[in-house]
mmCIF file of C-alpha atoms in Angstrom:
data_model
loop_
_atom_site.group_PDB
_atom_site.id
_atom_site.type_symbol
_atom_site.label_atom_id
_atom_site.label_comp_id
_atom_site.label_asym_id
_atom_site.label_seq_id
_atom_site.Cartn_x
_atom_site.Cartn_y
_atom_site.Cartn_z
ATOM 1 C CA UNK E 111 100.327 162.406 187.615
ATOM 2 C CA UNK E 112 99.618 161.522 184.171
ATOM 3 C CA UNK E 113 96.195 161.026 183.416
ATOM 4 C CA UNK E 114 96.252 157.376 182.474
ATOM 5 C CA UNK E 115 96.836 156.252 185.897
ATOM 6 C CA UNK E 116 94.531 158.488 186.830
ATOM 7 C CA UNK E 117 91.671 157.078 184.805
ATOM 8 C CA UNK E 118 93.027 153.616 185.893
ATOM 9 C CA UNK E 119 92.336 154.361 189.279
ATOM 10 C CA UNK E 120 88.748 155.137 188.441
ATOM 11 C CA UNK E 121 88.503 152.377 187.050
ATOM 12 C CA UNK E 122 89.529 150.233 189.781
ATOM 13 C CA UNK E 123 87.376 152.241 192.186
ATOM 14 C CA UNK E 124 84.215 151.364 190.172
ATOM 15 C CA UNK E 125 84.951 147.687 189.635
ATOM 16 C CA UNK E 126 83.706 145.260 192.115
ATOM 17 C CA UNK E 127 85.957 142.281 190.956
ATOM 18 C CA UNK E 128 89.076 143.255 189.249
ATOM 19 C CA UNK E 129 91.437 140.737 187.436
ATOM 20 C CA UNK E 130 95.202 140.720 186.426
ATOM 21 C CA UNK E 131 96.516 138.871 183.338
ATOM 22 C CA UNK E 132 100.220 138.711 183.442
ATOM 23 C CA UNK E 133 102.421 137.586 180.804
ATOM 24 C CA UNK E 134 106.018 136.577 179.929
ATOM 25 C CA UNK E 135 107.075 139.974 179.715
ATOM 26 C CA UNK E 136 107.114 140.545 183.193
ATOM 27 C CA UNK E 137 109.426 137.263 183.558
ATOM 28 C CA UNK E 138 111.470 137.914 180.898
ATOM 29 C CA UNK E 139 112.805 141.433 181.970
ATOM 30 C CA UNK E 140 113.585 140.348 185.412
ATOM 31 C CA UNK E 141 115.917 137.222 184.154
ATOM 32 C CA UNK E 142 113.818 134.206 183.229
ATOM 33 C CA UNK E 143 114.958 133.061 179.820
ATOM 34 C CA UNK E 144 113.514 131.652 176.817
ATOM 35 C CA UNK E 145 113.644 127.308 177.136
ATOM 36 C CA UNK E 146 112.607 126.506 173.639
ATOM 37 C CA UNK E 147 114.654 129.221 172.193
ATOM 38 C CA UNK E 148 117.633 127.659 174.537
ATOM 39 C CA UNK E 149 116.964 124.019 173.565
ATOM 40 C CA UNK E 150 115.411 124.066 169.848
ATOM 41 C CA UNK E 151 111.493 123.265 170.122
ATOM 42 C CA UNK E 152 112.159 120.054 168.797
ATOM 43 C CA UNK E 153 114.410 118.975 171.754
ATOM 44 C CA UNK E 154 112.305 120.988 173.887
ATOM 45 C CA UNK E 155 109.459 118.058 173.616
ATOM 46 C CA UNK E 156 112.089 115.311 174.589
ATOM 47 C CA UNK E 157 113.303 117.151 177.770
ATOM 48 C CA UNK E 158 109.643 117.544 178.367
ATOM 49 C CA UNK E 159 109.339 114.119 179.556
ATOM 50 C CA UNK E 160 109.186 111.520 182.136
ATOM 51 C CA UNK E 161 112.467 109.420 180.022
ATOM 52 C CA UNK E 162 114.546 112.108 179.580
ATOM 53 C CA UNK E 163 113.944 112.976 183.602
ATOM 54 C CA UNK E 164 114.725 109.459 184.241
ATOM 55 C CA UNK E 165 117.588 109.400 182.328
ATOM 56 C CA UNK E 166 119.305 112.600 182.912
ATOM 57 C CA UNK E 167 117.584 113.951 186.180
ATOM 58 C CA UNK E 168 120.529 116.232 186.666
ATOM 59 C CA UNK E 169 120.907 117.594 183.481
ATOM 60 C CA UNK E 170 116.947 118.269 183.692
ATOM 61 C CA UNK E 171 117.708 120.323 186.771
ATOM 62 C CA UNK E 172 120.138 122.169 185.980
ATOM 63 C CA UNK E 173 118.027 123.115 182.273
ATOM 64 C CA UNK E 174 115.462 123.967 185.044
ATOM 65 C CA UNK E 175 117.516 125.430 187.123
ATOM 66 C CA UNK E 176 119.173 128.334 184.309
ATOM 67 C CA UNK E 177 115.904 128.727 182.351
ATOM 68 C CA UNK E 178 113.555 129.577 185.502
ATOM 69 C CA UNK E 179 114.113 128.533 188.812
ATOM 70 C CA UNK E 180 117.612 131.080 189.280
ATOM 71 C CA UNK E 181 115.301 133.750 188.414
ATOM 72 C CA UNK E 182 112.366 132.596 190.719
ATOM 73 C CA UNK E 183 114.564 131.593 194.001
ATOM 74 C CA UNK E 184 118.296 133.827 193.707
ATOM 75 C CA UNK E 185 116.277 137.264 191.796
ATOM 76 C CA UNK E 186 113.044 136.646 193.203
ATOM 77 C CA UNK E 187 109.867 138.292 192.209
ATOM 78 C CA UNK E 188 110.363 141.914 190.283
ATOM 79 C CA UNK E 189 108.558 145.265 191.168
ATOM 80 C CA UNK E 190 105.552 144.151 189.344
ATOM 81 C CA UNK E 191 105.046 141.199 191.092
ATOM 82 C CA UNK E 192 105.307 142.389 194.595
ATOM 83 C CA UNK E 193 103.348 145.235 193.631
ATOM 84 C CA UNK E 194 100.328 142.998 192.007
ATOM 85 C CA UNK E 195 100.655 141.447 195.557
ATOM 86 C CA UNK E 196 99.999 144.323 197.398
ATOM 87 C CA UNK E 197 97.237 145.290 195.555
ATOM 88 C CA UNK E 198 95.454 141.905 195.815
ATOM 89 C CA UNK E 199 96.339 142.241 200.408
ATOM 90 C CA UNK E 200 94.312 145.807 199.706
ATOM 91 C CA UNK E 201 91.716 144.113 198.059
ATOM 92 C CA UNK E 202 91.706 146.672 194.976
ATOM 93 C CA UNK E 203 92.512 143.048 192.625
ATOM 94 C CA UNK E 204 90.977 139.977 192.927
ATOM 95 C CA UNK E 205 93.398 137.755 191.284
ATOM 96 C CA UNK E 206 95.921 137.081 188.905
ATOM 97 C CA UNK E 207 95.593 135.052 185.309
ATOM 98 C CA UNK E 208 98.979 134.102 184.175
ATOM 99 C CA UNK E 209 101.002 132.250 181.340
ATOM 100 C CA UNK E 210 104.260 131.982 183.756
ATOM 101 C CA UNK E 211 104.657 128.670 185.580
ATOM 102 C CA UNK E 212 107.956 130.442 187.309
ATOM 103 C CA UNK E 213 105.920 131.339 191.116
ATOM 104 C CA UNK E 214 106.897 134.302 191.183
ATOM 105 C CA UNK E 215 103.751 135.623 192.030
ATOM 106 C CA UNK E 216 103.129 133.293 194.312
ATOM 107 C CA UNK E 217 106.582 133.866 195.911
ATOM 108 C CA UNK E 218 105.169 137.504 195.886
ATOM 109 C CA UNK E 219 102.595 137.371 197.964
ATOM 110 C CA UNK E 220 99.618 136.668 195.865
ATOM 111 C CA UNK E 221 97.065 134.088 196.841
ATOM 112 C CA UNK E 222 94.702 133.679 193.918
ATOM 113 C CA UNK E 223 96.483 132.699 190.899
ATOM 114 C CA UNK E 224 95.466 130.604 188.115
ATOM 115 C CA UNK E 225 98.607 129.622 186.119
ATOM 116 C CA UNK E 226 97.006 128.233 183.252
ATOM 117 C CA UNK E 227 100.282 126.859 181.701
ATOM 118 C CA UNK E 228 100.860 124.802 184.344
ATOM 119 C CA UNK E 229 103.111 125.581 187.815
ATOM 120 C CA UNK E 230 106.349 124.572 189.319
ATOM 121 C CA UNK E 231 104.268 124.030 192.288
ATOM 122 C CA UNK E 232 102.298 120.993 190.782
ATOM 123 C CA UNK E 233 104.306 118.072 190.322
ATOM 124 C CA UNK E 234 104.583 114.269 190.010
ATOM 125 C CA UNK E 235 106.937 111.184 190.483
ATOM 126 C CA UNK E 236 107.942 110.031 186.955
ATOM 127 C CA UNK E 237 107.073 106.701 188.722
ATOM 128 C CA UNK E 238 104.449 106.454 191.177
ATOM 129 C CA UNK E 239 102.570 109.448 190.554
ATOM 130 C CA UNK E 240 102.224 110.834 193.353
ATOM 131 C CA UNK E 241 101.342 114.347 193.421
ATOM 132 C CA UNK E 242 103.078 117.460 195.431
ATOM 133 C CA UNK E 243 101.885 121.298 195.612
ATOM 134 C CA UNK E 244 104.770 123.024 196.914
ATOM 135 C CA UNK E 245 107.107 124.836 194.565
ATOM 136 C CA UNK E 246 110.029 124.764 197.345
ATOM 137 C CA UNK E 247 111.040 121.471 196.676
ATOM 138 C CA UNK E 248 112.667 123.101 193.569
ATOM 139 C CA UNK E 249 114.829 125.701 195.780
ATOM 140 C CA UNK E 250 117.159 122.695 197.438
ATOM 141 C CA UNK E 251 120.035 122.677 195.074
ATOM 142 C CA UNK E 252 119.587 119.331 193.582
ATOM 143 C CA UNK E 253 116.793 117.623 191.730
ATOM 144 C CA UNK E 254 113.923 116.989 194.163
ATOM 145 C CA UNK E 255 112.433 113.324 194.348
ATOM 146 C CA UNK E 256 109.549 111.805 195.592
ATOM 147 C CA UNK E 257 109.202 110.893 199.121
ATOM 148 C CA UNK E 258 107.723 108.128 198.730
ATOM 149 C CA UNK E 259 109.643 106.171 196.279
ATOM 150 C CA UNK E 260 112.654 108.369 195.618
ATOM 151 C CA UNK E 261 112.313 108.371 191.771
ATOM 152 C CA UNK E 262 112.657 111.777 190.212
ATOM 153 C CA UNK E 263 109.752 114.484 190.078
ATOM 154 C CA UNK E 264 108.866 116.549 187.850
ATOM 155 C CA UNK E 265 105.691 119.519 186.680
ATOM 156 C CA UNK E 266 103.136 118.115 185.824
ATOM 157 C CA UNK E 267 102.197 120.382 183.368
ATOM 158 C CA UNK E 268 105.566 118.597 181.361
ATOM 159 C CA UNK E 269 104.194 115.313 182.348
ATOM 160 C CA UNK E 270 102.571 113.626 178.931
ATOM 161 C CA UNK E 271 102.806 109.790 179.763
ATOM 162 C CA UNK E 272 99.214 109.652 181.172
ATOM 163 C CA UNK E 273 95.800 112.019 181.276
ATOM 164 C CA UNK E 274 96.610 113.320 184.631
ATOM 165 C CA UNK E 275 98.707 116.581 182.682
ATOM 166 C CA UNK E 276 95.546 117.089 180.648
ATOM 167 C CA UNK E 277 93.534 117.012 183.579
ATOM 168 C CA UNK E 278 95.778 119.739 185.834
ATOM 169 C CA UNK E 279 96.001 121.885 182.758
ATOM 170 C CA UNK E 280 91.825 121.845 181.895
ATOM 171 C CA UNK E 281 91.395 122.423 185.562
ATOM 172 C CA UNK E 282 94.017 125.484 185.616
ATOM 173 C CA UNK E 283 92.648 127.034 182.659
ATOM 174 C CA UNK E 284 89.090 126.944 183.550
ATOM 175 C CA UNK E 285 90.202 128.697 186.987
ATOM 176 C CA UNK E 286 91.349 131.430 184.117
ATOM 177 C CA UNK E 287 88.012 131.569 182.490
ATOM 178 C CA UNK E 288 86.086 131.816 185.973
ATOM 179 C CA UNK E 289 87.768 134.946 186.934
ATOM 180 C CA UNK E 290 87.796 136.397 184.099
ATOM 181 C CA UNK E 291 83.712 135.941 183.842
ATOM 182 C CA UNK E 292 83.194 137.516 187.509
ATOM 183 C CA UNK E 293 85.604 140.444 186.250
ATOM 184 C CA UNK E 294 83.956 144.198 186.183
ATOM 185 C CA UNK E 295 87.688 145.224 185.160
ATOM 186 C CA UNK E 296 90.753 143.239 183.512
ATOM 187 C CA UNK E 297 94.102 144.773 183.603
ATOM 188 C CA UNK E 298 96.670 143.039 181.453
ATOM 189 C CA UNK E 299 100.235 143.953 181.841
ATOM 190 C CA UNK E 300 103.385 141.821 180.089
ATOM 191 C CA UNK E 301 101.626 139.376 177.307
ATOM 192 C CA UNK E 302 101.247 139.409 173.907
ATOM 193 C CA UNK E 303 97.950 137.505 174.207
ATOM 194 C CA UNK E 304 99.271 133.490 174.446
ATOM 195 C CA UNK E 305 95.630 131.204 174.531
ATOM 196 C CA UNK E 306 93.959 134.759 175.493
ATOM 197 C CA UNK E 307 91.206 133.128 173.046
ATOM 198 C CA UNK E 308 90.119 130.961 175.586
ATOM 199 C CA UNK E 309 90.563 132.692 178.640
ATOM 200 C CA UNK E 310 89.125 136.258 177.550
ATOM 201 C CA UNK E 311 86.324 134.584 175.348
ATOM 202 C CA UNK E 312 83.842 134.724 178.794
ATOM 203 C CA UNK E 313 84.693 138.375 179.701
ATOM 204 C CA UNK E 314 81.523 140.055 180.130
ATOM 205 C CA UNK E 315 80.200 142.773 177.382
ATOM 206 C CA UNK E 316 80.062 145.193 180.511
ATOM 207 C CA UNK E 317 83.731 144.552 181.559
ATOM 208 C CA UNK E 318 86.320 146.942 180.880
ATOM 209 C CA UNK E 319 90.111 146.006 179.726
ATOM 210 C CA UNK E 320 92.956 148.361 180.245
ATOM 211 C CA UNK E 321 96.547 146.963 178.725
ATOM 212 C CA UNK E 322 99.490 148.269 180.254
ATOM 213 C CA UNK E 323 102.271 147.562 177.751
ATOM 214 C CA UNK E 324 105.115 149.812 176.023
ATOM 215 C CA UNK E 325 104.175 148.100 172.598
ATOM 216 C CA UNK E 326 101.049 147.015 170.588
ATOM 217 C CA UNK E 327 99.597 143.577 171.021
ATOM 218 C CA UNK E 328 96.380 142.346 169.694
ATOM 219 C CA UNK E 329 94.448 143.181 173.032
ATOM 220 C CA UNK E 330 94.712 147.215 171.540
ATOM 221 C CA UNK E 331 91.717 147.122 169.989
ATOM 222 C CA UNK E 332 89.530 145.803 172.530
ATOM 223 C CA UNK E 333 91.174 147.529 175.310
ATOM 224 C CA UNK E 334 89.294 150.797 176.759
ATOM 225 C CA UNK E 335 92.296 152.202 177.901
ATOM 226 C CA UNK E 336 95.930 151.574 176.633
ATOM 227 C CA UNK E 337 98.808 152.895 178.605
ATOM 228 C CA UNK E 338 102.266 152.748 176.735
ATOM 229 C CA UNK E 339 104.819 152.636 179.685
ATOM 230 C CA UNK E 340 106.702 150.612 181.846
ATOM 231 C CA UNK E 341 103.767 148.119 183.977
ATOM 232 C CA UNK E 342 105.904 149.020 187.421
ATOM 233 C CA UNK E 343 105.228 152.976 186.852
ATOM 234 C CA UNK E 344 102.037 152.544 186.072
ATOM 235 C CA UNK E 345 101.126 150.206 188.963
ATOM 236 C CA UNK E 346 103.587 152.472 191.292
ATOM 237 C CA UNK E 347 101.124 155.487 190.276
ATOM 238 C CA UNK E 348 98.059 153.727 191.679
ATOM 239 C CA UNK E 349 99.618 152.468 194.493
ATOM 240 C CA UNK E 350 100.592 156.172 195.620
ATOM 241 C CA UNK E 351 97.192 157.227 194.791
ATOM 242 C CA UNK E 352 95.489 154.916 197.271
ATOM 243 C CA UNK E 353 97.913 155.459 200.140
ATOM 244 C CA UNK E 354 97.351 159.120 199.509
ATOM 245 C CA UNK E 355 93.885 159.486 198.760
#
């Protein structure tokens, strides 16, 4: 047993309240793929939005569809995921922070996420606006619509014709910052440190940060422990460690 994941299982022994922050990297490896680098940023904004959905509702699905949803509903959730999951059912975690709007944590297993990007599991008619929390309407093989009026849904977090995106996103991201101020201990495992600014700005002076990540990010500095190797391992190592000990 190497003696990171040792020490990281100390460290999750002492903390009373320990928080995951999960990244792209954990999406990324396990198939989801790269939107604006698909569509050019510039295009990105105009499939972003409530006109393009009600003009090409299909083709919006199916750019849905290829960039996130195959990986979310045919792959499903990777090693890290489920395992994130079963820590939070042990109660050794206390919740999740992540950039990923894909579900796959929630598809998991894991209850208390704050996806401060925004979710596939918050949406809204392009229409009426009426609002839906379930991310399976996306896992029906055709673009999902509204049952009230039939007009085209879509996430909110793309939704940028009224205040109501603004809203969903403050009220995600301040979920972020609330864990992350009741945190003793804040693993972060597959991100490069996206808006970390405003999530990690409340983290207590006490709190300790581990990083699991094969490379350097800008979270090496602050981080009291920094283990270089693959996040499933590592995770796999303190699972075995608690089922044995």
């Amino acid at each position: 047993m190497k003696n990171e994941y040792v020490k990281l299982k100390e460290y999750m022994e002492q903390s009373g309240k320990t928080v995951a922050v999960t990244g792209a990297g954990i999406s990324y490896l396990y198939g989801m793929r790269r939107l604006k680098k698909r569509v050019g940023v510039r295009s990105s904004r105009q499939v972003f939005s409530a006109s393009y959905v009600r003009q090409y509702p299909d083709k919006f699905y199916t750019l849905m569809r290829d960039t996130f949803l195959d990986a979310t509903f045919v792959k499903g959730p990777s090693a890290v995921h489920k395992q994130l999951a079963k820590l939070e059912q042990s109660g050794q975690i206390f919740g999740i922070v992540t950039q990923n709007m894909d579900c796959l944590h929630t598809v998991a297993g894991s209850k208390n996420v704050a996806e401060f990007q925004g979710s596939f599991a918050d949406n809204i008619c392009i229409d009426c606006q009426s609002r839906g929390y379930d991310y399976n309407v996306w896992n029906q093989g055709h673009m999902p619509r509204c049952e009230k009026c039939g007009a085209p849904i879509m996430p909110t977090s793309f939704y940028t014709e009224s205040d109501v995106r603004n809203l969903a996103l403050q009220k995600a991201m301040q979920k972020a910052i609330n864990m992350i101020a009741e945190a003793d201990l804040v693993i972060i495992i597959g991100t490069t440190g996206f808006r970390s600014e405003e999530y990690m700005s409340r983290i207590r002076p006490s709190a300790r940060i581990v990083q699991i990540n094969p490379s350097e990010t800008k979270f090496d500095a602050a981080a009291d422990l920094n283990i270089r190797a693959d996040a499933a391992e590592a995770l796999d190592a303190v699972i075995n460690q608690s089922e044995t000990g």
